[in-house]
Short mmCIF file of C-alpha atoms and ligand atoms in Angstrom, two decimals:
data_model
loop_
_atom_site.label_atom_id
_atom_site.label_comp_id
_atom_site.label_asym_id
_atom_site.label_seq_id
_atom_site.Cartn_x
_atom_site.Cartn_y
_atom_site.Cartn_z
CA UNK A 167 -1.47 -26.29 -10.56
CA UNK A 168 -4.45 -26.24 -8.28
CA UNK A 169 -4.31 -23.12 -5.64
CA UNK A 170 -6.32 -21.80 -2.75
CA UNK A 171 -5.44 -18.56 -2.07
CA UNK A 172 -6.69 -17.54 1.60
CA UNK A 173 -7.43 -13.86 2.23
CA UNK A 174 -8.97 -12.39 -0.90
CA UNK A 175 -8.19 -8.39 -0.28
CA UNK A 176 -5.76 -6.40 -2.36
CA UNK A 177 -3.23 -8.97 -2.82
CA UNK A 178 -5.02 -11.80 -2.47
CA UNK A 179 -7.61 -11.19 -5.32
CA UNK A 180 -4.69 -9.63 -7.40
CA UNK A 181 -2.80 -12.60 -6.65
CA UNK A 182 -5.23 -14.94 -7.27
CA UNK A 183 -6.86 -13.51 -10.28
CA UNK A 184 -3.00 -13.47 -11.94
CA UNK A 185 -2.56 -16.95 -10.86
CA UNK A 186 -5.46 -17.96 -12.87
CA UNK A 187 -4.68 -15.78 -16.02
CA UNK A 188 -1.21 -17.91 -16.21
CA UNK A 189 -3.36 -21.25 -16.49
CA UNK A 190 -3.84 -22.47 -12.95
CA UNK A 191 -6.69 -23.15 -11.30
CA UNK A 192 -7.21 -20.76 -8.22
CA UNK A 193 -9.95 -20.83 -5.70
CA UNK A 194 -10.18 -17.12 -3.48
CA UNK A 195 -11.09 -18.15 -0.05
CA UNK A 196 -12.65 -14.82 2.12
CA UNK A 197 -14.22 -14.85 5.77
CA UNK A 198 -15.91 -11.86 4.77
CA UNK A 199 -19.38 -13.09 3.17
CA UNK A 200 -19.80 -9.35 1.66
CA UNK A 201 -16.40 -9.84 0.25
CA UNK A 202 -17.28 -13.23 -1.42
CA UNK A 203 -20.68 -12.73 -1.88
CA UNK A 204 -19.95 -9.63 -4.25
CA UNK A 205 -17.42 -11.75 -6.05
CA UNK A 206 -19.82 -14.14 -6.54
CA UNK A 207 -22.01 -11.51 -8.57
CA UNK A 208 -19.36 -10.01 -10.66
CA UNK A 209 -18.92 -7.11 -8.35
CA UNK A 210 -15.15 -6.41 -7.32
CA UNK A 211 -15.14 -5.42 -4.02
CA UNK A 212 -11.90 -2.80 -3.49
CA UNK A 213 -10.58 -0.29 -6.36
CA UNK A 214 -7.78 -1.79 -8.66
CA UNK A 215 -7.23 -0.52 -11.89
CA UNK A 216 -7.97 -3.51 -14.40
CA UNK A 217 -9.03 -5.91 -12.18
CA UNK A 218 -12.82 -6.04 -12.78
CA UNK A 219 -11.56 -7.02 -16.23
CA UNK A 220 -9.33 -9.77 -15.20
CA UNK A 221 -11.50 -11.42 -12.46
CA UNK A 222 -14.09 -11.59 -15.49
CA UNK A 223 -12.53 -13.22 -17.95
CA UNK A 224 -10.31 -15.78 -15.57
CA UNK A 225 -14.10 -16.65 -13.43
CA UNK A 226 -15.44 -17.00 -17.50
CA UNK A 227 -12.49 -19.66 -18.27
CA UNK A 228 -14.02 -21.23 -15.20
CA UNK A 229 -10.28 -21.15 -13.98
CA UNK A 230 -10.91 -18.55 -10.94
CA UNK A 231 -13.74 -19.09 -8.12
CA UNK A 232 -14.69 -17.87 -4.78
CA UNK A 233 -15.36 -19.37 -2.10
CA UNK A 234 -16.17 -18.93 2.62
CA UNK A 235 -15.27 -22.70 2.77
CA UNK A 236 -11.50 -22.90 3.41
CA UNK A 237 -11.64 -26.75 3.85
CA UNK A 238 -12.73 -27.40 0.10
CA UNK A 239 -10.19 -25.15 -1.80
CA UNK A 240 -7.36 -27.02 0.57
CA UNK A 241 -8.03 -30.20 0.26
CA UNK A 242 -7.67 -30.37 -3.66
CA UNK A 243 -4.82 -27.65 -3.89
CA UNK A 244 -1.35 -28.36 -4.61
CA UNK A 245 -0.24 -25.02 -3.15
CA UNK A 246 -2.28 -23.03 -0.43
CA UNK A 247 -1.10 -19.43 -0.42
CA UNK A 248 -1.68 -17.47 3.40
CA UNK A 249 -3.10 -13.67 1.74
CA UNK A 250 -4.57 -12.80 4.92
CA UNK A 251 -4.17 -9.27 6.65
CA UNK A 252 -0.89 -8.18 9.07
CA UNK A 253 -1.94 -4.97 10.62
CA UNK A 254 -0.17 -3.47 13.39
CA UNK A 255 -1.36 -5.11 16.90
CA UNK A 256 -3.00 -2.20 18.90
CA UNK A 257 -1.11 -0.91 21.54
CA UNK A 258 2.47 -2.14 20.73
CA UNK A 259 3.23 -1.82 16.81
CA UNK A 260 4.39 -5.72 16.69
CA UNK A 261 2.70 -7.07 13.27
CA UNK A 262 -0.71 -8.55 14.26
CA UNK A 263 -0.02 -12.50 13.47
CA UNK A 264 -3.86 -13.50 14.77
CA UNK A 265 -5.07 -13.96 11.27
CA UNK A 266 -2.16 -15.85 9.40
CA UNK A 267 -1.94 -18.23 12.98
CA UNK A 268 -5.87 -18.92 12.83
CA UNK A 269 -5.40 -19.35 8.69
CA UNK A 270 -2.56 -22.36 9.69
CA UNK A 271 -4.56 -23.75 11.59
CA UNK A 272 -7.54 -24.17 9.16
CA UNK A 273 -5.21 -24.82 6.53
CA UNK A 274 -3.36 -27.45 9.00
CA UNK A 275 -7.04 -29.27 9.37
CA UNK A 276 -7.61 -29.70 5.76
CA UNK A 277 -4.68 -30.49 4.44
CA UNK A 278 -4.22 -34.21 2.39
CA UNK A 279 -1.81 -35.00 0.23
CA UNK A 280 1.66 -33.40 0.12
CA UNK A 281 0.41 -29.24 -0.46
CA UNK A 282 3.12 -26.62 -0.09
CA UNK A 283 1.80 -23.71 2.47
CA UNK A 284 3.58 -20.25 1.00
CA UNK A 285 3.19 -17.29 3.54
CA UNK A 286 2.74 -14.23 0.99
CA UNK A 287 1.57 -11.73 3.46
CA UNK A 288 4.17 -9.67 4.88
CA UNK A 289 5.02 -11.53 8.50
CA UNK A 290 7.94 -10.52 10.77
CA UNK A 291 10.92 -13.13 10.31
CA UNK A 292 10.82 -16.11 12.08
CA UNK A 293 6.97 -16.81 11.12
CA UNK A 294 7.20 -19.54 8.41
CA UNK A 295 8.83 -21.42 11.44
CA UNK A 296 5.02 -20.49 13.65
CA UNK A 297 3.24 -21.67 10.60
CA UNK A 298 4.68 -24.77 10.47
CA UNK A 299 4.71 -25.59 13.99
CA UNK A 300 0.70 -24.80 14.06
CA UNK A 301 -0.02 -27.28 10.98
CA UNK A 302 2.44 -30.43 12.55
CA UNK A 303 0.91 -29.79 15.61
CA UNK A 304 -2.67 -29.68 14.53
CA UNK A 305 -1.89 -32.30 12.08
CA UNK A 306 0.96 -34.77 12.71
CA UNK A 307 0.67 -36.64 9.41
CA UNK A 308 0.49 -33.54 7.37
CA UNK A 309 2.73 -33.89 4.34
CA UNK A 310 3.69 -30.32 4.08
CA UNK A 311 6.19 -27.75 3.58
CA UNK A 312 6.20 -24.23 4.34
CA UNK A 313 7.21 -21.57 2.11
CA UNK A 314 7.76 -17.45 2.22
CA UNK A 315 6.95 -15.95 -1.24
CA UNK A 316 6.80 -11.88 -0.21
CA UNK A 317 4.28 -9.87 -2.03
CA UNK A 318 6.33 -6.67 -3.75
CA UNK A 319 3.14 -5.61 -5.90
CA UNK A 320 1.66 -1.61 -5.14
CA UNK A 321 -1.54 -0.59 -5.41
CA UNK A 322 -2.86 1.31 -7.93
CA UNK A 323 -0.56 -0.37 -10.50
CA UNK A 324 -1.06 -4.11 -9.05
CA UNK A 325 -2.03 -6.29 -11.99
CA UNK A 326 1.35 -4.83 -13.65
CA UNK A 327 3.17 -5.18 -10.65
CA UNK A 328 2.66 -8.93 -10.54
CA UNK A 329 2.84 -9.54 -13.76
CA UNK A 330 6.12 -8.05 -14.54
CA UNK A 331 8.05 -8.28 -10.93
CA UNK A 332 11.63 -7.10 -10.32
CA UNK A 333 11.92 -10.24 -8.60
CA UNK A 334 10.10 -13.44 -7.25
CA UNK A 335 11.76 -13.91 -4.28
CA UNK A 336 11.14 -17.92 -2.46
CA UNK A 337 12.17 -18.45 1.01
CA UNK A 338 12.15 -22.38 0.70
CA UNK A 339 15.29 -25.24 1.73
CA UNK A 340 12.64 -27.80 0.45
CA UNK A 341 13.06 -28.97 -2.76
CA UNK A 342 9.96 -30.16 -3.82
CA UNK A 343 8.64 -26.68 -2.70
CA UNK A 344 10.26 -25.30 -4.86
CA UNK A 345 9.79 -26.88 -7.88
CA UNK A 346 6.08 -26.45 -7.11
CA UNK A 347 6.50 -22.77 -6.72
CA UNK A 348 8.62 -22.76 -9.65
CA UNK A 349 6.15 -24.35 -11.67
CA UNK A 350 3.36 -21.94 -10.28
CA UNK A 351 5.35 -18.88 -11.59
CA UNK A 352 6.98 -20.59 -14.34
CA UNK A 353 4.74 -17.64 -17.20
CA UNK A 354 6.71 -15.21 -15.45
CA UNK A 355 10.25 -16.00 -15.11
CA UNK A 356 10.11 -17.34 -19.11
CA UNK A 357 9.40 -13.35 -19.32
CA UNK A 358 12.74 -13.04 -17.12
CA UNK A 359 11.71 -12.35 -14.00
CA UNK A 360 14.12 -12.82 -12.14
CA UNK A 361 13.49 -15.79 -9.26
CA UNK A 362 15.70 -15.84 -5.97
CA UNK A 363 15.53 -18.95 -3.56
CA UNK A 364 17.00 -18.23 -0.43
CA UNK A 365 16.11 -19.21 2.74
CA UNK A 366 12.60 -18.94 4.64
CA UNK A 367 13.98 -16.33 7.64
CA UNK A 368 16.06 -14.24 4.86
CA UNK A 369 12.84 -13.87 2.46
CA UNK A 370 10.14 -12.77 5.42
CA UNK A 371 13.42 -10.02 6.18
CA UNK A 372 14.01 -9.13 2.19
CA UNK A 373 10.11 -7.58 2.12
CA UNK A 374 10.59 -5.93 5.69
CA UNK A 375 14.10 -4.54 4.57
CA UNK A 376 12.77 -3.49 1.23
CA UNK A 377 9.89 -1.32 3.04
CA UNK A 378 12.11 -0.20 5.37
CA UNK A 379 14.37 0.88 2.78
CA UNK A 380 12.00 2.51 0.52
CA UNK A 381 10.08 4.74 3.46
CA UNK A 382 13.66 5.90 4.56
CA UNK A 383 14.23 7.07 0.99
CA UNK A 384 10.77 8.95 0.94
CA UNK A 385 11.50 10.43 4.13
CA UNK A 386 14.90 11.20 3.46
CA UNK A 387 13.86 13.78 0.73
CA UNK A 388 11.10 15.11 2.85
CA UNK A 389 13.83 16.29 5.34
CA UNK A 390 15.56 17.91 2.53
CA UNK A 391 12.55 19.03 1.20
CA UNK A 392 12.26 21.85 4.40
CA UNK A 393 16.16 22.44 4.12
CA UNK A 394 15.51 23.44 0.61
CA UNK A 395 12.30 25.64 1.64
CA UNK A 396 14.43 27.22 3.92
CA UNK A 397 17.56 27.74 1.83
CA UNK A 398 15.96 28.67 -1.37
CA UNK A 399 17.12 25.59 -2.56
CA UNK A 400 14.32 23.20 -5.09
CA UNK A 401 14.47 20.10 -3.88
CA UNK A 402 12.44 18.72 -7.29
CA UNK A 403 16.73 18.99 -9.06
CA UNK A 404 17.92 18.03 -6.20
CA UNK A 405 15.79 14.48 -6.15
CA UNK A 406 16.69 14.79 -9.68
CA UNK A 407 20.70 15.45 -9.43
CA UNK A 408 20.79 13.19 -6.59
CA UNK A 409 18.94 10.47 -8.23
CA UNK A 410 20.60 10.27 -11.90
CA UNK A 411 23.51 8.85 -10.08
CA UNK A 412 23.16 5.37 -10.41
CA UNK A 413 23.87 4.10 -7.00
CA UNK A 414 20.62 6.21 -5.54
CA UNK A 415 18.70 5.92 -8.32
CA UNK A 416 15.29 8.21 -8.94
CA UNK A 417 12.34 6.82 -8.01
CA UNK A 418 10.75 7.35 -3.98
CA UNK A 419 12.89 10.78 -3.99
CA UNK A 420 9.00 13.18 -4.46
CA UNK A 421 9.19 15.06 -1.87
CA UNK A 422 5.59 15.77 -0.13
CA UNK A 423 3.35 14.95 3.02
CA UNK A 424 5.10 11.67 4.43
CA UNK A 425 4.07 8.59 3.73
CA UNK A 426 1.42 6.92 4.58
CA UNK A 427 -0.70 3.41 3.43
CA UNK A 428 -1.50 0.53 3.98
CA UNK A 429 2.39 -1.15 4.33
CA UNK A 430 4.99 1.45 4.85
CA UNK A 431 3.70 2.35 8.02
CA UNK A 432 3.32 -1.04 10.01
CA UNK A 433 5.65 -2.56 8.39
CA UNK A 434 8.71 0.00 9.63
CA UNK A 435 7.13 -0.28 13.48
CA UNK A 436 7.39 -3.84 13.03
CA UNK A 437 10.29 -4.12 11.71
CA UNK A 438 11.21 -1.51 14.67
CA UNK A 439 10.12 -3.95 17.26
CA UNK A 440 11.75 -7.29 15.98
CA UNK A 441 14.93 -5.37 15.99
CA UNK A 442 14.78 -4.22 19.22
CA UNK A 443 13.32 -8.43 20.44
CA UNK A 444 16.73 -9.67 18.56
CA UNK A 445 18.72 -6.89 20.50
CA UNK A 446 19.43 -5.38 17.22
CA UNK A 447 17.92 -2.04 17.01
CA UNK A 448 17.51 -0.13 13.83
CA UNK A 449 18.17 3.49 14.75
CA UNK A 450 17.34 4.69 11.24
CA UNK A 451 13.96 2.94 11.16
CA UNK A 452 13.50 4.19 14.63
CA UNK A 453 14.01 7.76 13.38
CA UNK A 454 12.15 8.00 10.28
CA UNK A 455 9.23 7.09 11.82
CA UNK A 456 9.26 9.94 14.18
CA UNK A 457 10.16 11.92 11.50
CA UNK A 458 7.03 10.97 8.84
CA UNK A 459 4.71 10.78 12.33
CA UNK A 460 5.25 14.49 13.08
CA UNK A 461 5.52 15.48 9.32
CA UNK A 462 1.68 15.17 8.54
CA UNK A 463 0.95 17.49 11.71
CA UNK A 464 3.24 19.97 10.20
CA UNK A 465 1.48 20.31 6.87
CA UNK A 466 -1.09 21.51 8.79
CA UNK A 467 0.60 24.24 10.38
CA UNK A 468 1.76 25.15 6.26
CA UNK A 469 -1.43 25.43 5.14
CA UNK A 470 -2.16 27.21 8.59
CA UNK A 471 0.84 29.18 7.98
CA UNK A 472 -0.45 29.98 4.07
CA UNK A 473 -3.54 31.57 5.53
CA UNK A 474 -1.28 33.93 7.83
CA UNK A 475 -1.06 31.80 11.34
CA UNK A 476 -4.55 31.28 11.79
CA UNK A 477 -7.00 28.75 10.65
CA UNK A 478 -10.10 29.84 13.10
CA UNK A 479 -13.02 30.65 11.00
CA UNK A 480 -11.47 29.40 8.04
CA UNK A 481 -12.90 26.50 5.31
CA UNK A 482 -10.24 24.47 4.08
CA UNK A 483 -10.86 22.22 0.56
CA UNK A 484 -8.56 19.15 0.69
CA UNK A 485 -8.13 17.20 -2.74
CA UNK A 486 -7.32 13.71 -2.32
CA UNK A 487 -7.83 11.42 0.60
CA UNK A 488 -6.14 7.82 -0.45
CA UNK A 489 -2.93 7.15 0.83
CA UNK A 490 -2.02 7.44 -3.43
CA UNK A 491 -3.95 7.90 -6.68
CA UNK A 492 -5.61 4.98 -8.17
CA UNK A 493 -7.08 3.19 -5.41
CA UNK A 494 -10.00 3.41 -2.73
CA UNK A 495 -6.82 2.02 0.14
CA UNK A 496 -7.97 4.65 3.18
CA UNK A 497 -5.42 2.57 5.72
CA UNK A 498 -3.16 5.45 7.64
CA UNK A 499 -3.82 7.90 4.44
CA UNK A 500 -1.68 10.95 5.34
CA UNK A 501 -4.87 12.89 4.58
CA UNK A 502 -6.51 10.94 7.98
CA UNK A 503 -4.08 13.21 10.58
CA UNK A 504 -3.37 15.93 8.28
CA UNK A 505 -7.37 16.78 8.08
CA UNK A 506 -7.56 15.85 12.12
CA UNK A 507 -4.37 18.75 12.31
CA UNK A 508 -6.50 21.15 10.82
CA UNK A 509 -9.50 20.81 12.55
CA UNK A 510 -7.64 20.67 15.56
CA UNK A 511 -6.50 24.30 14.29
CA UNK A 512 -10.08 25.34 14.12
CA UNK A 513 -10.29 24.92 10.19
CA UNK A 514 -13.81 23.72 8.40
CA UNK A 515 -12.48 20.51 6.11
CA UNK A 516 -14.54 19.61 2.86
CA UNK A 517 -12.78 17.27 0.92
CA UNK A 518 -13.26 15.49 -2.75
CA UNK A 519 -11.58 12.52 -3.81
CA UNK A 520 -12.37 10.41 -7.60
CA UNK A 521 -13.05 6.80 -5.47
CA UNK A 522 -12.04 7.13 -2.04
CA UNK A 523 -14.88 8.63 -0.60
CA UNK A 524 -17.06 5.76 0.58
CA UNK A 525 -14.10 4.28 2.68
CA UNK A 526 -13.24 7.79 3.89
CA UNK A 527 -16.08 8.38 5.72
CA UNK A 528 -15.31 5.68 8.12
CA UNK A 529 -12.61 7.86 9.20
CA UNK A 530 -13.54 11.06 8.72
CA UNK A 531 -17.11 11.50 9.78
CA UNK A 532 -17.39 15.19 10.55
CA UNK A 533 -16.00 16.82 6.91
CA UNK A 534 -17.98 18.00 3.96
CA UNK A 535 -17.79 15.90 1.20
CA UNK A 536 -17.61 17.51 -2.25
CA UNK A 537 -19.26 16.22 -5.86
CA UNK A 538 -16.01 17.36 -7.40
CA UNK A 539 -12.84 19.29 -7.10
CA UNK A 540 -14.55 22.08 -7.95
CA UNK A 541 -17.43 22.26 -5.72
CA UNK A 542 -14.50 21.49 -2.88
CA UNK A 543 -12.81 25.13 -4.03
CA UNK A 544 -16.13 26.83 -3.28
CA UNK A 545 -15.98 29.04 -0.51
CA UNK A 546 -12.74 28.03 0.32
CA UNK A 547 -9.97 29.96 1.64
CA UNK A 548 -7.34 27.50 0.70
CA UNK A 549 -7.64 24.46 -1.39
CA UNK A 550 -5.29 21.84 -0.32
CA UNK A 551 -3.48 19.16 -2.59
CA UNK A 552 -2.92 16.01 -0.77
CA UNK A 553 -3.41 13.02 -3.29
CA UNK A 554 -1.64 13.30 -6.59
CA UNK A 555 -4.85 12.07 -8.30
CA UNK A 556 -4.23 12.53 -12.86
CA UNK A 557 -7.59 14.65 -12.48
CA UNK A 558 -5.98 17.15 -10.24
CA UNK A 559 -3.36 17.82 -12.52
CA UNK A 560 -5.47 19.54 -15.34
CA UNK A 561 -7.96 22.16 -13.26
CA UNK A 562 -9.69 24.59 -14.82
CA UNK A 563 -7.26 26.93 -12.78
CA UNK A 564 -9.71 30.39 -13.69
CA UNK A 565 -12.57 28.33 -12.44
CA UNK A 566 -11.24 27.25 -9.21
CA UNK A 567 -9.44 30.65 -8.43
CA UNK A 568 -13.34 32.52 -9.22
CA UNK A 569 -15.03 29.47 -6.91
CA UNK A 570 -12.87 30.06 -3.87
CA UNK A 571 -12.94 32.99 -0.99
CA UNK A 572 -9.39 33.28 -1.10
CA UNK A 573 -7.06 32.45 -4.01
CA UNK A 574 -4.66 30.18 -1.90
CA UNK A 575 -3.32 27.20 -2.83
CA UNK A 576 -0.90 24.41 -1.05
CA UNK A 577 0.29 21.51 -3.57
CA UNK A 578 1.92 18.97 -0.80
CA UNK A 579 2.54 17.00 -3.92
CA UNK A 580 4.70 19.86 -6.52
CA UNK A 581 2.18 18.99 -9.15
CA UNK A 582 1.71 22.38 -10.21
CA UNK A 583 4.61 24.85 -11.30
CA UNK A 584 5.19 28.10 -8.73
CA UNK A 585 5.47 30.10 -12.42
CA UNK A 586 2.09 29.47 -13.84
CA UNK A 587 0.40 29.42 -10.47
CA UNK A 588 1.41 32.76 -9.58
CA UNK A 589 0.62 33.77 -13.24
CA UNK A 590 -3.17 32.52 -12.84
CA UNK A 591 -2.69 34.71 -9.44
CA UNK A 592 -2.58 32.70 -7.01
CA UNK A 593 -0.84 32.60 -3.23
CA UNK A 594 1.21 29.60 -3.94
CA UNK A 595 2.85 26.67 -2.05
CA UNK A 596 4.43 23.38 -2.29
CA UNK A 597 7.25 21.38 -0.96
CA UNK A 598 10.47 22.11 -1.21
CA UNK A 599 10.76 24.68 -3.51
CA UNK A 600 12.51 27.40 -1.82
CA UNK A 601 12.62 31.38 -2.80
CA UNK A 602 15.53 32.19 -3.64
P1 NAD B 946 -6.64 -6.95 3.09
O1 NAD B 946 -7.06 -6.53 4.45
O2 NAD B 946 -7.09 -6.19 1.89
O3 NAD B 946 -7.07 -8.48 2.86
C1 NAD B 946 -6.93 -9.48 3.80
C2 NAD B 946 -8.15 -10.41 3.69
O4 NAD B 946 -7.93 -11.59 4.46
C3 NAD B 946 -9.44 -9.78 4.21
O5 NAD B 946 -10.40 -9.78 3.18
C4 NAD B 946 -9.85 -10.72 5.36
O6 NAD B 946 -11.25 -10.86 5.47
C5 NAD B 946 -9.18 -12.00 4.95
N1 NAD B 946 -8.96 -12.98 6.04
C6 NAD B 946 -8.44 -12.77 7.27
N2 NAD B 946 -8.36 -13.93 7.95
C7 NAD B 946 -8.82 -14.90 7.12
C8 NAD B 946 -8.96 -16.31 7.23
N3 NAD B 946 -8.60 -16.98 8.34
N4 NAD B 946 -9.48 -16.99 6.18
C9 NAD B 946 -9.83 -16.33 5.05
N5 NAD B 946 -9.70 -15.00 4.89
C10 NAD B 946 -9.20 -14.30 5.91
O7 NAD B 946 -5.05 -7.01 3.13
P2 NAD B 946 -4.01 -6.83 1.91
O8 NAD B 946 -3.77 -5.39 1.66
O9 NAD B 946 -4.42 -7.72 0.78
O10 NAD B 946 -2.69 -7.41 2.60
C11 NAD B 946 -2.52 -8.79 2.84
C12 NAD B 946 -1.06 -9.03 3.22
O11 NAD B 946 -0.22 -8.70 2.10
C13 NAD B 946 -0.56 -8.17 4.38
O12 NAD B 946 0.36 -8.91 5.12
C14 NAD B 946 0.14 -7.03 3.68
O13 NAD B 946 1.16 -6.47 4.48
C15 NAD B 946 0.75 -7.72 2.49
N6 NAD B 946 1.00 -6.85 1.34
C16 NAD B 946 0.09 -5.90 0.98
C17 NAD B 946 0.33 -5.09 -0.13
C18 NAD B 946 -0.66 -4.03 -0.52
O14 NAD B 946 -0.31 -3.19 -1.35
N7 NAD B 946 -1.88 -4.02 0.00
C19 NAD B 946 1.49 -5.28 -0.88
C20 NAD B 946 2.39 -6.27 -0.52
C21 NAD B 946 2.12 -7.06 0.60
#
C-alpha cells in the first residue's frame, strides 16, 4: 500500500514509521520545514523511545520519506491518513478543527484515483462527515471515501503501543475502505489484534469515550487519595483491592498530581462541549475536570503545607516536568501550574528533568534549571517529585538529604516508601498514604 501520512508529530511519525516497518510505502508530510528538514538529516525531532531506530532503518529500506509537498505524497497514495494536531480552540475548549479542515482541503485538491481519506487524529464526532463535505466540495469528481481510524497509542511507550494495540478500531460503511484499511493493518491483526468496524460517528466517540473514561478513573483515585490522607487510610491497597476485581481492573488507579498531557485534558473539555451542543451533558466529565483543574493548585499548598504554611523565602527543587516519563511532551504538564502555584506562594523553583528541559523553557521561563537531580536538591528546602522519571527512583538518598537546606521531601507520585524515607531521615510526603 502506498500512504501519505499528513501531520508528522507524535503520532504521525510513530504512525508512519510503523506503517513502513509492516511493508508499505509511507511518505510523512509536515508544514513545519524544521520538522522535515531534521528528518531529512536523520535527526528525530520529538523524544520517543525507539524511534530514532525505526525511522532509520524503514528511511534505509527506502520504504519511509519525508516530505513539505502534500500534493506529491497524495496523488500516488492509496490511503491518505489526516495526523494533524486537535488542540483545544482558545477561549471555548471546543477541539480546534482549523488544521484537519485546511488538511481536507489540500488533500481534496490532490486527490486522483479512488484514495481512502482516514481521520486518525482525535476529532469530535460528526467530523468525518466535515471532511468529506470539504473534499466533494473542493473536488466534485473525487473518488473518495472517508474513514475514522482513532489513534489509542501513549507516549513514551508508542512504537509498542501501535504495534501491539488492544484494538484497531475503523469507523467506515464503505466497503472498499475497508478492505484497504484492512489490508494496511493486515501485520497486525495476523498477530490478533483485534479489528472493530463500526460506523464513522461511533469510532470518532469510542477515542473521546475512552479518554473520558480513563481521566475519570485517574481522577477518581485522586479523590480517594485525600480521603485516605485524611482517614489514615493507603490508598496504594486500596487502588490495589479495588482494582484486582476484574470489572475495575488495575491500571489508571496511581494516585498523584492530576493528570495532565497532551490528550486527557482537551479531549474531556471537548468532549464536555459536544455534549452540552447535542443537549446531552456529561455531568461526570463536567466534574472531573474541575476536580483535576483545582488539584494541581493544591499540591502546591502540600508542599507549602510540608514546609509549615509558608513558602516565602523558600527554594523549592521540582523533579520532573513532562506530563509522564519517557518523553520531551511539555503540553498542559501538571508540573506547568503546579510550579506557577508555588511561585505564586512566594517559593524559588529550580527544576531538573532527563529530556524535557528544552521544551520546558518555553513555559517556564523564570525557574532555575538544574544539570541533575542532584544539583536541583542543593540548597533546597524541599525537593519535589512530580514526574515518575526510572532515574528518580534510585537516588543516592544520603547525597540528596546532605545537598539540601532542609531534609523535606514530597513524592506526588508514591515512588518512594514512607518506611525507608523516614529511616534515611527525612520529613516525608506522598499521596494518599494516610497516618494511621
Ligand atoms: P503534534 O502537534 O505532535 O503533530 C501534529 C503535526 O501536524 C505538527 O507537526 C504540525 O506541523 C502538522 N500539521 C498541522 N497542519 C498540517 C497540514 N495542513 N499539513 C501537514 N502537516 C500539518 O500532534 P500529535 O500529538 O501527533 O497529535 C495528533 C493528533 O493525534 C491529535 O488529534 C491528537 O489528539 C491525536 N492523538 C495524540 C496522541 C498522543 O499521544 N500524542 C495519542 C492519540 C491520539
Amino acid at each position: 500500500m502506498r500512504i501519505a501520512m499528513i501531520g508528522t508529530g507524535y503520532v504521525g511519525l510513530v504512525s508512519g514509521a510503523c506503517f513502513a516497518d509492516f511493508g508499505h510505502n509511507v511518505i510523512c508530510v509536515d508544514k513545519d520545514s524544521g520538522k522535515i528538514d531534521a528528518l531529512l538529516r536523520g535527526e528525530i525531532p520529538i523524544f520517543e523511545p525507539g524511534l530514532d531506530a525505526l525511522v532509520a532503518s524503514n528511511v534505509k529500506s527506502g520504504r519511509l520519506g519525508f516530505s513539505l509537498d502534500l500534493s506529491e505524497a497524495v496523488k500516488t497514495a492509496d490511503a491518505v491518513f489526516i495526523a494533524v494536531g486537535t488542540p483545544s480552540r482558545r477561549g471555548d475548549g471546543h477541539a480546534d478543527l482549523s488544521y484537519v479542515h485546511a488538511a481536507a482541503r489540500e488533500i481534496a485538491a490532490n486527490l486522483r484515483d479512488f484514495t481512502v481519506v482516514i481521520t486518525k487524529s482525535t476529532v469530535p464526532v460528526g467530523t468525518g462527515d466535515d471532511v468529506e463535505r470539504i473534499i466533494k466540495e473542493a473536488n466534485p469528481a473525487a473518488d473518495v471515501a472517508v474513514a475514522s481510524n482513532p489513534e489509542f497509542l501513549r507516549e513514551g511507550a508508542a512504537i509498542r503501543d501501535f504495534k501491539h494495540p488492544d484494538r484497531i478500531v475503523v469507523g467506515t460503511d464503505d466497503e472498499r475502505a475497508r478492505t484497504v484499511i484492512s489490508e494496511i493493518y493486515r501485520p497486525l491483526y495476523l498477530n490478533q489484534a483485534p479489528i472493530m468496524y463500526t460506523g464513522r460517528r461511533t469510532a470518532e466517540l469510542i477515542k473521546y469515550a475512552a479518554n473520558a473514561f480513563l481521566a475519570t478513573k485517574i481522577t477518581f483515585i485522586n479523590e480517594i487519595a485525600d480521603l485516605a490522607e485524611r482517614t489514615g487510610a493507603d490508598v496504594q491497597d486500596v487502588a490495589r483491592g479495588i482494582g484486582l476485581d476484574n470489572r475495575i481492573g488495575a491500571k489508571f488507579l496511581h494516585a498523584g498530581p492530576g493528570f495532565g498531557g497532551s490528550c486527557f485534558p482537551k479531549d474531556t473539555r471537548a468532549l464536555v462541549k459536544t455534549g452540552q451542543d447535542y443537549d446531552a451533558p456529561l455531568r461526570i466529565v463536567e466534574a472531573v475536570l474541575t476536580v483535576n483543574d483545582n488539584r494541581k493548585r493544591a499540591m502546591a499548598r502540600k508542599v507549602s503545607a510540608a514546609l509549615g504554611g509558608n513558602l516565602r523565602g523558600k527554594t523549592v527543587g521540582v523533579l520532573g516536568l513532562t506530563f509522564k516519563p519517557n518523553t520531551d511532551d511539555m503540553r498542559e504538564a501538571p508540573s506547568i501550574p503546579l510550579i506557577t502555584a508555588l511561585q505564586d506562594l512566594g517559593a524559588t523553583v529550580q527544576a531538573y528533568d532527563p529530556v524535557g528541559m528544552e521544551q520546558a523553557r518555553h513555559e517556564l521561563p523564570d525557574i532555575t534549571y538544574c544539570d541533575d537531580a542532584y544539583a536541583c536538591a542543593t540548597g533546597a528546602d524541599a525537593l519535589v517529585i512530580v514526574t515518575e522519571w526510572e532515574q528518580f527512583r534510585a537516588l543516592d538518598l544520603a547525597q540528596v538529604k546532605q545537598k539540601m537546606k532542609q531534609p523535606v521531601i514530597v513524592d506526588l507520585r508514591n515512588i518512594y516508601r514512607p518506611e525507608e524515607m523516614e529511616k534515611a531521615g527525612f520529613t516525608y510526603e506522598s499521596v494518599g498514604r494516610g497516618k494511621a
